mmCIF file with all atom_site columns, C-alpha atoms in Angstrom:
data_model
loop_
_atom_site.group_PDB
_atom_site.id
_atom_site.type_symbol
_atom_site.label_atom_id
_atom_site.label_alt_id
_atom_site.label_comp_id
_atom_site.label_asym_id
_atom_site.label_entity_id
_atom_site.label_seq_id
_atom_site.pdbx_PDB_ins_code
_atom_site.Cartn_x
_atom_site.Cartn_y
_atom_site.Cartn_z
_atom_site.occupancy
_atom_site.B_iso_or_equiv
_atom_site.pdbx_formal_charge
_atom_site.auth_seq_id
_atom_site.auth_comp_id
_atom_site.auth_asym_id
_atom_site.auth_atom_id
_atom_site.pdbx_PDB_model_num
ATOM 1   C CA . GLY A 1 1   ? 126.083 64.433 37.106 1.00 67.00 ? 1   GLY A CA 1
ATOM 2   C CA . ALA A 1 2   ? 128.174 66.901 35.088 1.00 85.00 ? 2   ALA A CA 1
ATOM 3   C CA . VAL A 1 3   ? 125.469 69.467 34.469 1.00 92.00 ? 3   VAL A CA 1
ATOM 4   C CA . VAL A 1 4   ? 126.253 72.847 32.989 1.00 95.00 ? 4   VAL A CA 1
ATOM 5   C CA . SER A 1 5   ? 123.743 75.658 32.916 1.00 96.00 ? 5   SER A CA 1
ATOM 6   C CA . GLN A 1 6   ? 123.642 78.933 31.036 1.00 97.00 ? 6   GLN A CA 1
ATOM 7   C CA . HIS A 1 7   ? 121.730 82.065 31.782 1.00 97.00 ? 7   HIS A CA 1
ATOM 8   C CA . PRO A 1 8   ? 119.922 83.595 30.097 1.00 97.00 ? 8   PRO A CA 1
ATOM 9   C CA . SER A 1 9   ? 118.728 81.084 27.520 1.00 96.00 ? 9   SER A CA 1
ATOM 10  C CA . TRP A 1 10  ? 117.903 83.931 25.171 1.00 96.00 ? 10  TRP A CA 1
ATOM 11  C CA . VAL A 1 11  ? 118.401 87.666 25.213 1.00 97.00 ? 11  VAL A CA 1
ATOM 12  C CA . ILE A 1 12  ? 117.522 90.569 22.960 1.00 97.00 ? 12  ILE A CA 1
ATOM 13  C CA . CYS A 1 13  ? 119.496 93.757 23.330 1.00 96.00 ? 13  CYS A CA 1
ATOM 14  C CA . LYS A 1 14  ? 119.862 97.017 21.492 1.00 96.00 ? 14  LYS A CA 1
ATOM 15  C CA . SER A 1 15  ? 122.890 97.823 19.406 1.00 97.00 ? 15  SER A CA 1
ATOM 16  C CA . GLY A 1 16  ? 125.600 99.487 21.462 1.00 97.00 ? 16  GLY A CA 1
ATOM 17  C CA . THR A 1 17  ? 124.649 97.933 24.772 1.00 97.00 ? 17  THR A CA 1
ATOM 18  C CA . SER A 1 18  ? 126.491 95.190 26.639 1.00 97.00 ? 18  SER A CA 1
ATOM 19  C CA . VAL A 1 19  ? 125.120 91.825 27.623 1.00 97.00 ? 19  VAL A CA 1
ATOM 20  C CA . LYS A 1 20  ? 126.447 89.259 30.060 1.00 97.00 ? 20  LYS A CA 1
ATOM 21  C CA . ILE A 1 21  ? 126.021 85.513 29.723 1.00 98.00 ? 21  ILE A CA 1
ATOM 22  C CA . GLU A 1 22  ? 126.668 83.188 32.655 1.00 97.00 ? 22  GLU A CA 1
ATOM 23  C CA . CYS A 1 23  ? 127.911 79.625 32.509 1.00 96.00 ? 23  CYS A CA 1
ATOM 24  C CA . ARG A 1 24  ? 127.763 77.491 35.641 1.00 96.00 ? 24  ARG A CA 1
ATOM 25  C CA . SER A 1 25  ? 128.902 73.982 36.435 1.00 94.00 ? 25  SER A CA 1
ATOM 26  C CA . LEU A 1 26  ? 126.254 72.779 38.857 1.00 94.00 ? 26  LEU A CA 1
ATOM 27  C CA . ASP A 1 27  ? 127.704 69.616 40.313 1.00 91.00 ? 27  ASP A CA 1
ATOM 28  C CA . PHE A 1 28  ? 131.421 69.715 39.680 1.00 90.00 ? 28  PHE A CA 1
ATOM 29  C CA . GLN A 1 29  ? 134.325 72.088 39.810 1.00 91.00 ? 29  GLN A CA 1
ATOM 30  C CA . ALA A 1 30  ? 135.361 73.243 36.374 1.00 90.00 ? 30  ALA A CA 1
ATOM 31  C CA . THR A 1 31  ? 139.013 74.076 36.101 1.00 88.00 ? 31  THR A CA 1
ATOM 32  C CA . THR A 1 32  ? 138.569 74.992 32.456 1.00 91.00 ? 32  THR A CA 1
ATOM 33  C CA . MET A 1 33  ? 135.649 76.563 30.648 1.00 94.00 ? 33  MET A CA 1
ATOM 34  C CA . PHE A 1 34  ? 135.248 77.099 26.940 1.00 94.00 ? 34  PHE A CA 1
ATOM 35  C CA . TRP A 1 35  ? 133.121 79.575 25.023 1.00 96.00 ? 35  TRP A CA 1
ATOM 36  C CA . TYR A 1 36  ? 131.852 78.776 21.543 1.00 96.00 ? 36  TYR A CA 1
ATOM 37  C CA . ARG A 1 37  ? 129.841 80.721 19.003 1.00 96.00 ? 37  ARG A CA 1
ATOM 38  C CA . GLN A 1 38  ? 127.578 79.083 16.450 1.00 94.00 ? 38  GLN A CA 1
ATOM 39  C CA . PHE A 1 39  ? 126.103 80.885 13.460 1.00 90.00 ? 39  PHE A CA 1
ATOM 40  C CA . PRO A 1 40  ? 123.128 79.341 11.619 1.00 85.00 ? 40  PRO A CA 1
ATOM 41  C CA . LYS A 1 41  ? 124.080 76.185 9.729  1.00 81.00 ? 41  LYS A CA 1
ATOM 42  C CA . GLN A 1 42  ? 127.677 76.560 10.853 1.00 86.00 ? 42  GLN A CA 1
ATOM 43  C CA . SER A 1 43  ? 129.849 74.612 13.214 1.00 88.00 ? 43  SER A CA 1
ATOM 44  C CA . LEU A 1 44  ? 130.665 75.630 16.742 1.00 93.00 ? 44  LEU A CA 1
ATOM 45  C CA . MET A 1 45  ? 133.666 77.901 16.685 1.00 94.00 ? 45  MET A CA 1
ATOM 46  C CA . LEU A 1 46  ? 135.833 78.098 19.767 1.00 93.00 ? 46  LEU A CA 1
ATOM 47  C CA . MET A 1 47  ? 136.131 81.676 20.939 1.00 95.00 ? 47  MET A CA 1
ATOM 48  C CA . ALA A 1 48  ? 138.242 81.324 24.050 1.00 94.00 ? 48  ALA A CA 1
ATOM 49  C CA . THR A 1 49  ? 139.476 78.991 26.745 1.00 92.00 ? 49  THR A CA 1
ATOM 50  C CA . SER A 1 50  ? 139.526 80.116 30.340 1.00 90.00 ? 50  SER A CA 1
ATOM 51  C CA . ASN A 1 51  ? 141.126 78.595 33.393 1.00 87.00 ? 51  ASN A CA 1
ATOM 52  C CA . GLU A 1 52  ? 139.925 79.545 36.834 1.00 82.00 ? 52  GLU A CA 1
ATOM 53  C CA . GLY A 1 53  ? 141.775 82.514 38.207 1.00 80.00 ? 53  GLY A CA 1
ATOM 54  C CA . SER A 1 54  ? 143.721 83.340 35.072 1.00 83.00 ? 54  SER A CA 1
ATOM 55  C CA . LYS A 1 55  ? 143.166 85.317 31.909 1.00 87.00 ? 55  LYS A CA 1
ATOM 56  C CA . ALA A 1 56  ? 141.332 83.706 29.048 1.00 91.00 ? 56  ALA A CA 1
ATOM 57  C CA . THR A 1 57  ? 143.136 82.549 25.928 1.00 92.00 ? 57  THR A CA 1
ATOM 58  C CA . TYR A 1 58  ? 141.363 83.843 22.852 1.00 94.00 ? 58  TYR A CA 1
ATOM 59  C CA . GLU A 1 59  ? 141.331 82.196 19.458 1.00 92.00 ? 59  GLU A CA 1
ATOM 60  C CA . GLN A 1 60  ? 142.687 84.059 16.489 1.00 92.00 ? 60  GLN A CA 1
ATOM 61  C CA . GLY A 1 61  ? 140.253 86.631 15.200 1.00 93.00 ? 61  GLY A CA 1
ATOM 62  C CA . VAL A 1 62  ? 138.271 86.956 18.429 1.00 95.00 ? 62  VAL A CA 1
ATOM 63  C CA . GLU A 1 63  ? 138.462 90.433 19.933 1.00 94.00 ? 63  GLU A CA 1
ATOM 64  C CA . LYS A 1 64  ? 139.297 90.111 23.597 1.00 92.00 ? 64  LYS A CA 1
ATOM 65  C CA . ASP A 1 65  ? 138.209 93.677 24.328 1.00 94.00 ? 65  ASP A CA 1
ATOM 66  C CA . LYS A 1 66  ? 134.806 92.997 22.829 1.00 96.00 ? 66  LYS A CA 1
ATOM 67  C CA . PHE A 1 67  ? 134.196 89.583 24.351 1.00 97.00 ? 67  PHE A CA 1
ATOM 68  C CA . LEU A 1 68  ? 135.192 89.835 27.984 1.00 96.00 ? 68  LEU A CA 1
ATOM 69  C CA . ILE A 1 69  ? 135.554 86.532 29.772 1.00 94.00 ? 69  ILE A CA 1
ATOM 70  C CA . ASN A 1 70  ? 135.774 86.134 33.514 1.00 91.00 ? 70  ASN A CA 1
ATOM 71  C CA . HIS A 1 71  ? 136.340 82.819 35.260 1.00 89.00 ? 71  HIS A CA 1
ATOM 72  C CA . ALA A 1 72  ? 136.468 83.930 38.858 1.00 82.00 ? 72  ALA A CA 1
ATOM 73  C CA . SER A 1 73  ? 135.430 80.679 40.485 1.00 90.00 ? 73  SER A CA 1
ATOM 74  C CA . LEU A 1 74  ? 135.500 76.975 39.784 1.00 90.00 ? 74  LEU A CA 1
ATOM 75  C CA . THR A 1 75  ? 131.781 76.951 39.014 1.00 93.00 ? 75  THR A CA 1
ATOM 76  C CA . LEU A 1 76  ? 131.165 80.189 37.154 1.00 94.00 ? 76  LEU A CA 1
ATOM 77  C CA . SER A 1 77  ? 132.398 81.818 33.982 1.00 94.00 ? 77  SER A CA 1
ATOM 78  C CA . THR A 1 78  ? 130.868 84.856 32.344 1.00 96.00 ? 78  THR A CA 1
ATOM 79  C CA . LEU A 1 79  ? 131.017 86.168 28.796 1.00 97.00 ? 79  LEU A CA 1
ATOM 80  C CA . THR A 1 80  ? 130.237 89.837 28.315 1.00 97.00 ? 80  THR A CA 1
ATOM 81  C CA . VAL A 1 81  ? 129.588 91.071 24.812 1.00 97.00 ? 81  VAL A CA 1
ATOM 82  C CA . THR A 1 82  ? 130.434 94.750 24.929 1.00 97.00 ? 82  THR A CA 1
ATOM 83  C CA . SER A 1 83  ? 128.967 97.352 22.582 1.00 96.00 ? 83  SER A CA 1
ATOM 84  C CA . ALA A 1 84  ? 126.987 94.668 20.823 1.00 96.00 ? 84  ALA A CA 1
ATOM 85  C CA . HIS A 1 85  ? 126.184 94.966 17.132 1.00 96.00 ? 85  HIS A CA 1
ATOM 86  C CA . PRO A 1 86  ? 123.738 93.009 14.983 1.00 96.00 ? 86  PRO A CA 1
ATOM 87  C CA . GLU A 1 87  ? 126.600 90.915 13.591 1.00 95.00 ? 87  GLU A CA 1
ATOM 88  C CA . ASP A 1 88  ? 127.193 89.621 17.128 1.00 96.00 ? 88  ASP A CA 1
ATOM 89  C CA . SER A 1 89  ? 123.799 87.938 17.023 1.00 96.00 ? 89  SER A CA 1
ATOM 90  C CA . SER A 1 90  ? 124.520 84.263 17.403 1.00 96.00 ? 90  SER A CA 1
ATOM 91  C CA . PHE A 1 91  ? 124.125 81.198 19.559 1.00 96.00 ? 91  PHE A CA 1
ATOM 92  C CA . TYR A 1 92  ? 126.710 81.151 22.339 1.00 97.00 ? 92  TYR A CA 1
ATOM 93  C CA . ILE A 1 93  ? 127.498 77.836 24.024 1.00 97.00 ? 93  ILE A CA 1
ATOM 94  C CA . CYS A 1 94  ? 129.812 77.218 26.929 1.00 96.00 ? 94  CYS A CA 1
ATOM 95  C CA . SER A 1 95  ? 131.376 74.000 28.091 1.00 95.00 ? 95  SER A CA 1
ATOM 96  C CA . ALA A 1 96  ? 133.218 73.024 31.228 1.00 93.00 ? 96  ALA A CA 1
ATOM 97  C CA . SER A 1 97  ? 135.774 70.397 32.057 1.00 90.00 ? 97  SER A CA 1
ATOM 98  C CA . ALA A 1 98  ? 137.338 69.159 35.258 1.00 86.00 ? 98  ALA A CA 1
ATOM 99  C CA . GLU A 1 99  ? 140.949 68.241 34.614 1.00 73.00 ? 99  GLU A CA 1
ATOM 100 C CA . SER A 1 100 ? 140.092 65.776 31.883 1.00 72.00 ? 100 SER A CA 1
ATOM 101 C CA . TYR A 1 101 ? 139.425 65.830 28.189 1.00 74.00 ? 101 TYR A CA 1
ATOM 102 C CA . GLU A 1 102 ? 135.665 65.603 28.598 1.00 83.00 ? 102 GLU A CA 1
ATOM 103 C CA . GLN A 1 103 ? 133.738 68.791 28.065 1.00 89.00 ? 103 GLN A CA 1
ATOM 104 C CA . TYR A 1 104 ? 130.207 69.142 29.335 1.00 92.00 ? 104 TYR A CA 1
ATOM 105 C CA . PHE A 1 105 ? 128.125 71.558 27.341 1.00 94.00 ? 105 PHE A CA 1
ATOM 106 C CA . GLY A 1 106 ? 125.586 74.100 28.447 1.00 95.00 ? 106 GLY A CA 1
ATOM 107 C CA . PRO A 1 107 ? 122.233 74.508 26.687 1.00 95.00 ? 107 PRO A CA 1
ATOM 108 C CA . GLY A 1 108 ? 123.316 77.667 24.899 1.00 96.00 ? 108 GLY A CA 1
ATOM 109 C CA . THR A 1 109 ? 122.236 81.301 24.833 1.00 97.00 ? 109 THR A CA 1
ATOM 110 C CA . ARG A 1 110 ? 120.569 82.871 21.816 1.00 96.00 ? 110 ARG A CA 1
ATOM 111 C CA . LEU A 1 111 ? 121.674 86.509 21.484 1.00 97.00 ? 111 LEU A CA 1
ATOM 112 C CA . THR A 1 112 ? 119.797 88.842 19.173 1.00 97.00 ? 112 THR A CA 1
ATOM 113 C CA . VAL A 1 113 ? 121.076 92.380 18.751 1.00 97.00 ? 113 VAL A CA 1
ATOM 114 C CA . THR A 1 114 ? 118.591 94.805 17.212 1.00 96.00 ? 114 THR A CA 1
ATOM 115 C CA . LYS B 2 1   ? 145.183 73.673 11.868 1.00 84.00 ? 1   LYS B CA 1
ATOM 116 C CA . GLN B 2 2   ? 142.623 70.931 12.246 1.00 90.00 ? 2   GLN B CA 1
ATOM 117 C CA . GLU B 2 3   ? 139.697 70.982 9.841  1.00 93.00 ? 3   GLU B CA 1
ATOM 118 C CA . VAL B 2 4   ? 136.690 68.741 10.246 1.00 96.00 ? 4   VAL B CA 1
ATOM 119 C CA . THR B 2 5   ? 134.303 68.062 7.387  1.00 96.00 ? 5   THR B CA 1
ATOM 120 C CA . GLN B 2 6   ? 130.970 66.303 7.524  1.00 97.00 ? 6   GLN B CA 1
ATOM 121 C CA . ILE B 2 7   ? 129.175 64.810 4.572  1.00 93.00 ? 7   ILE B CA 1
ATOM 122 C CA . PRO B 2 8   ? 126.353 65.021 3.721  1.00 93.00 ? 8   PRO B CA 1
ATOM 123 C CA . ALA B 2 9   ? 125.207 68.380 5.057  1.00 94.00 ? 9   ALA B CA 1
ATOM 124 C CA . ALA B 2 10  ? 121.637 67.098 5.153  1.00 96.00 ? 10  ALA B CA 1
ATOM 125 C CA . LEU B 2 11  ? 120.017 63.732 4.871  1.00 96.00 ? 11  LEU B CA 1
ATOM 126 C CA . SER B 2 12  ? 116.401 62.634 4.721  1.00 97.00 ? 12  SER B CA 1
ATOM 127 C CA . VAL B 2 13  ? 115.465 58.987 5.150  1.00 97.00 ? 13  VAL B CA 1
ATOM 128 C CA . PRO B 2 14  ? 112.275 57.019 5.755  1.00 97.00 ? 14  PRO B CA 1
ATOM 129 C CA . GLU B 2 15  ? 111.737 55.565 9.181  1.00 98.00 ? 15  GLU B CA 1
ATOM 130 C CA . GLY B 2 16  ? 113.380 52.195 9.710  1.00 97.00 ? 16  GLY B CA 1
ATOM 131 C CA . GLU B 2 17  ? 116.314 52.712 7.390  1.00 97.00 ? 17  GLU B CA 1
ATOM 132 C CA . ASN B 2 18  ? 119.895 52.257 8.457  1.00 97.00 ? 18  ASN B CA 1
ATOM 133 C CA . LEU B 2 19  ? 122.149 55.191 7.678  1.00 96.00 ? 19  LEU B CA 1
ATOM 134 C CA . VAL B 2 20  ? 125.741 56.349 7.831  1.00 97.00 ? 20  VAL B CA 1
ATOM 135 C CA . LEU B 2 21  ? 127.053 59.815 8.574  1.00 97.00 ? 21  LEU B CA 1
ATOM 136 C CA . ASN B 2 22  ? 130.589 60.681 7.579  1.00 97.00 ? 22  ASN B CA 1
ATOM 137 C CA . CYS B 2 23  ? 133.228 62.803 9.234  1.00 98.00 ? 23  CYS B CA 1
ATOM 138 C CA . SER B 2 24  ? 136.764 63.511 8.054  1.00 97.00 ? 24  SER B CA 1
ATOM 139 C CA . PHE B 2 25  ? 139.594 65.382 9.745  1.00 96.00 ? 25  PHE B CA 1
ATOM 140 C CA . THR B 2 26  ? 142.854 66.699 8.368  1.00 94.00 ? 26  THR B CA 1
ATOM 141 C CA . ASP B 2 27  ? 145.182 66.218 11.331 1.00 91.00 ? 27  ASP B CA 1
ATOM 142 C CA . SER B 2 28  ? 145.402 62.618 12.518 1.00 88.00 ? 28  SER B CA 1
ATOM 143 C CA . ALA B 2 29  ? 147.111 63.595 15.776 1.00 88.00 ? 29  ALA B CA 1
ATOM 144 C CA . ILE B 2 30  ? 143.866 63.582 17.688 1.00 90.00 ? 30  ILE B CA 1
ATOM 145 C CA . TYR B 2 31  ? 143.237 62.635 21.288 1.00 88.00 ? 31  TYR B CA 1
ATOM 146 C CA . ASN B 2 32  ? 139.753 61.337 20.597 1.00 91.00 ? 32  ASN B CA 1
ATOM 147 C CA . LEU B 2 33  ? 136.790 61.793 18.265 1.00 94.00 ? 33  LEU B CA 1
ATOM 148 C CA . GLN B 2 34  ? 133.331 62.567 19.528 1.00 94.00 ? 34  GLN B CA 1
ATOM 149 C CA . TRP B 2 35  ? 129.870 62.531 18.043 1.00 97.00 ? 35  TRP B CA 1
ATOM 150 C CA . PHE B 2 36  ? 127.195 64.871 19.373 1.00 96.00 ? 36  PHE B CA 1
ATOM 151 C CA . ARG B 2 37  ? 123.545 65.440 18.720 1.00 96.00 ? 37  ARG B CA 1
ATOM 152 C CA . GLN B 2 38  ? 122.077 68.936 18.623 1.00 95.00 ? 38  GLN B CA 1
ATOM 153 C CA . ASP B 2 39  ? 118.372 69.622 18.534 1.00 93.00 ? 39  ASP B CA 1
ATOM 154 C CA . PRO B 2 40  ? 117.215 72.991 17.103 1.00 89.00 ? 40  PRO B CA 1
ATOM 155 C CA . GLY B 2 41  ? 118.107 75.881 19.394 1.00 86.00 ? 41  GLY B CA 1
ATOM 156 C CA . LYS B 2 42  ? 119.593 73.564 21.980 1.00 89.00 ? 42  LYS B CA 1
ATOM 157 C CA . GLY B 2 43  ? 122.973 72.612 23.319 1.00 90.00 ? 43  GLY B CA 1
ATOM 158 C CA . LEU B 2 44  ? 124.918 69.452 22.607 1.00 92.00 ? 44  LEU B CA 1
ATOM 159 C CA . THR B 2 45  ? 124.267 65.920 23.757 1.00 92.00 ? 45  THR B CA 1
ATOM 160 C CA . SER B 2 46  ? 127.263 63.629 23.689 1.00 91.00 ? 46  SER B CA 1
ATOM 161 C CA . LEU B 2 47  ? 126.535 60.369 21.867 1.00 95.00 ? 47  LEU B CA 1
ATOM 162 C CA . LEU B 2 48  ? 129.785 58.487 21.501 1.00 95.00 ? 48  LEU B CA 1
ATOM 163 C CA . LEU B 2 49  ? 133.446 59.097 22.197 1.00 93.00 ? 49  LEU B CA 1
ATOM 164 C CA . ILE B 2 50  ? 136.198 57.082 20.542 1.00 94.00 ? 50  ILE B CA 1
ATOM 165 C CA . GLN B 2 51  ? 139.664 57.256 21.982 1.00 91.00 ? 51  GLN B CA 1
ATOM 166 C CA . SER B 2 52  ? 142.502 57.534 19.481 1.00 90.00 ? 52  SER B CA 1
ATOM 167 C CA . SER B 2 53  ? 143.565 53.974 20.304 1.00 91.00 ? 53  SER B CA 1
ATOM 168 C CA . GLN B 2 54  ? 140.108 52.558 19.628 1.00 93.00 ? 54  GLN B CA 1
ATOM 169 C CA . ARG B 2 55  ? 138.446 51.681 16.351 1.00 95.00 ? 55  ARG B CA 1
ATOM 170 C CA . GLU B 2 56  ? 134.796 51.797 17.320 1.00 95.00 ? 56  GLU B CA 1
ATOM 171 C CA . GLN B 2 57  ? 132.251 52.412 20.024 1.00 96.00 ? 57  GLN B CA 1
ATOM 172 C CA . THR B 2 58  ? 128.659 51.283 20.292 1.00 97.00 ? 58  THR B CA 1
ATOM 173 C CA . SER B 2 59  ? 125.679 52.574 22.201 1.00 95.00 ? 59  SER B CA 1
ATOM 174 C CA . GLY B 2 60  ? 122.297 51.057 21.466 1.00 97.00 ? 60  GLY B CA 1
ATOM 175 C CA . ARG B 2 61  ? 121.448 51.654 17.818 1.00 97.00 ? 61  ARG B CA 1
ATOM 176 C CA . LEU B 2 62  ? 124.511 53.826 17.322 1.00 98.00 ? 62  LEU B CA 1
ATOM 177 C CA . ASN B 2 63  ? 127.927 52.665 16.240 1.00 98.00 ? 63  ASN B CA 1
ATOM 178 C CA . ALA B 2 64  ? 130.853 54.969 15.594 1.00 97.00 ? 64  ALA B CA 1
ATOM 179 C CA . SER B 2 65  ? 134.083 53.957 13.933 1.00 97.00 ? 65  SER B CA 1
ATOM 180 C CA . LEU B 2 66  ? 137.432 55.674 13.746 1.00 97.00 ? 66  LEU B CA 1
ATOM 181 C CA . ASP B 2 67  ? 140.253 55.285 11.227 1.00 96.00 ? 67  ASP B CA 1
ATOM 182 C CA . LYS B 2 68  ? 142.963 57.683 12.316 1.00 92.00 ? 68  LYS B CA 1
ATOM 183 C CA . SER B 2 69  ? 145.317 56.877 9.468  1.00 91.00 ? 69  SER B CA 1
ATOM 184 C CA . SER B 2 70  ? 142.784 57.930 6.860  1.00 94.00 ? 70  SER B CA 1
ATOM 185 C CA . GLY B 2 71  ? 141.326 60.722 8.976  1.00 95.00 ? 71  GLY B CA 1
ATOM 186 C CA . ARG B 2 72  ? 137.801 59.369 8.924  1.00 97.00 ? 72  ARG B CA 1
ATOM 187 C CA . SER B 2 73  ? 135.007 58.518 11.287 1.00 97.00 ? 73  SER B CA 1
ATOM 188 C CA . THR B 2 74  ? 131.520 57.251 10.614 1.00 97.00 ? 74  THR B CA 1
ATOM 189 C CA . LEU B 2 75  ? 128.374 57.201 12.692 1.00 97.00 ? 75  LEU B CA 1
ATOM 190 C CA . TYR B 2 76  ? 126.042 54.340 11.872 1.00 98.00 ? 76  TYR B CA 1
ATOM 191 C CA . ILE B 2 77  ? 122.425 54.595 12.999 1.00 98.00 ? 77  ILE B CA 1
ATOM 192 C CA . ALA B 2 78  ? 120.391 51.418 12.792 1.00 98.00 ? 78  ALA B CA 1
ATOM 193 C CA . ALA B 2 79  ? 116.636 51.272 12.326 1.00 98.00 ? 79  ALA B CA 1
ATOM 194 C CA . SER B 2 80  ? 116.200 55.035 12.294 1.00 97.00 ? 80  SER B CA 1
ATOM 195 C CA . GLN B 2 81  ? 113.271 56.626 14.109 1.00 97.00 ? 81  GLN B CA 1
ATOM 196 C CA . PRO B 2 82  ? 111.605 60.049 13.784 1.00 97.00 ? 82  PRO B CA 1
ATOM 197 C CA . GLY B 2 83  ? 113.068 60.906 17.181 1.00 97.00 ? 83  GLY B CA 1
ATOM 198 C CA . ASP B 2 84  ? 116.528 60.620 15.671 1.00 98.00 ? 84  ASP B CA 1
ATOM 199 C CA . SER B 2 85  ? 115.855 63.764 13.649 1.00 98.00 ? 85  SER B CA 1
ATOM 200 C CA . ALA B 2 86  ? 118.482 66.293 14.694 1.00 97.00 ? 86  ALA B CA 1
ATOM 201 C CA . THR B 2 87  ? 121.827 67.696 13.623 1.00 96.00 ? 87  THR B CA 1
ATOM 202 C CA . TYR B 2 88  ? 124.762 65.399 14.272 1.00 97.00 ? 88  TYR B CA 1
ATOM 203 C CA . LEU B 2 89  ? 128.153 66.957 14.901 1.00 97.00 ? 89  LEU B CA 1
ATOM 204 C CA . CYS B 2 90  ? 131.508 65.304 15.042 1.00 97.00 ? 90  CYS B CA 1
ATOM 205 C CA . ALA B 2 91  ? 134.432 66.871 16.840 1.00 96.00 ? 91  ALA B CA 1
ATOM 206 C CA . ALA B 2 92  ? 138.115 66.039 16.973 1.00 95.00 ? 92  ALA B CA 1
ATOM 207 C CA . THR B 2 93  ? 139.915 66.612 20.252 1.00 91.00 ? 93  THR B CA 1
ATOM 208 C CA . ARG B 2 94  ? 143.491 67.782 20.435 1.00 84.00 ? 94  ARG B CA 1
ATOM 209 C CA . SER B 2 95  ? 145.554 68.493 23.479 1.00 72.00 ? 95  SER B CA 1
ATOM 210 C CA . GLY B 2 96  ? 147.745 71.471 24.033 1.00 63.00 ? 96  GLY B CA 1
ATOM 211 C CA . ALA B 2 97  ? 148.465 74.406 26.288 1.00 58.00 ? 97  ALA B CA 1
ATOM 212 C CA . GLY B 2 98  ? 147.112 72.549 29.292 1.00 61.00 ? 98  GLY B CA 1
ATOM 213 C CA . SER B 2 99  ? 143.644 71.867 27.932 1.00 68.00 ? 99  SER B CA 1
ATOM 214 C CA . TYR B 2 100 ? 141.829 69.726 25.422 1.00 80.00 ? 100 TYR B CA 1
ATOM 215 C CA . GLN B 2 101 ? 140.221 71.586 22.562 1.00 86.00 ? 101 GLN B CA 1
ATOM 216 C CA . LEU B 2 102 ? 137.501 70.439 20.208 1.00 91.00 ? 102 LEU B CA 1
ATOM 217 C CA . THR B 2 103 ? 137.261 71.242 16.524 1.00 93.00 ? 103 THR B CA 1
ATOM 218 C CA . PHE B 2 104 ? 133.755 70.736 15.197 1.00 95.00 ? 104 PHE B CA 1
ATOM 219 C CA . GLY B 2 105 ? 132.387 69.948 11.787 1.00 96.00 ? 105 GLY B CA 1
ATOM 220 C CA . LYS B 2 106 ? 129.368 71.823 10.451 1.00 95.00 ? 106 LYS B CA 1
ATOM 221 C CA . GLY B 2 107 ? 127.132 68.869 11.121 1.00 95.00 ? 107 GLY B CA 1
ATOM 222 C CA . THR B 2 108 ? 124.725 66.679 9.211  1.00 97.00 ? 108 THR B CA 1
ATOM 223 C CA . LYS B 2 109 ? 121.054 67.555 9.559  1.00 96.00 ? 109 LYS B CA 1
ATOM 224 C CA . LEU B 2 110 ? 119.103 64.321 9.671  1.00 98.00 ? 110 LEU B CA 1
ATOM 225 C CA . SER B 2 111 ? 115.391 64.087 9.021  1.00 98.00 ? 111 SER B CA 1
ATOM 226 C CA . VAL B 2 112 ? 113.680 60.734 9.567  1.00 98.00 ? 112 VAL B CA 1
ATOM 227 C CA . ILE B 2 113 ? 110.323 60.659 7.845  1.00 97.00 ? 113 ILE B CA 1
ATOM 228 C CA . PRO B 2 114 ? 107.559 58.645 9.559  1.00 95.00 ? 114 PRO B CA 1
#
């Protein structure tokens, strides 16, 4: 149980375009979802926390207008990188939790902006 | 602000050796401490979770300890195998604002040489 999926697993997009990443909890209802970004040889950095049906809470330094997060249902959250630039290239990982401290992580999405 | 440090950044050992990975955190007011494994380009696999009231947890060849007062945790791997090669991340959990948030270290990249 407690499986989280992400789609796509990797994506290449051109600079200036937008890309959407989906995070789904497959076998449980996730009241809270988290989005992380991981640069090479760096730790996972929390970008934002989202609760179903409410606006996401962004960490300091993360542009909410650039990284749009939607958590419209208890099984789906999306992260849209708007007007992507090469410096946005990274590994994006989501996690989901169901009213407990445990977070279940997705397999990640590799974004490359050319 | 919580900061998590892992030492060493990389470690190479011959197969069969026992080894210890270190993790330190600056804020001892943690809810729990978790150890994860991350294979290249993949998501996270949870290995062990130690509640703040516990001192250690064991799973197979893995043993994790926690000393909250000194802000340290260690992951002990017995009889290492090539399949143990991966990056090991520790993360401290704090509670607040209705959710539990993880702060990750940069990880220790382990290579077990056959």
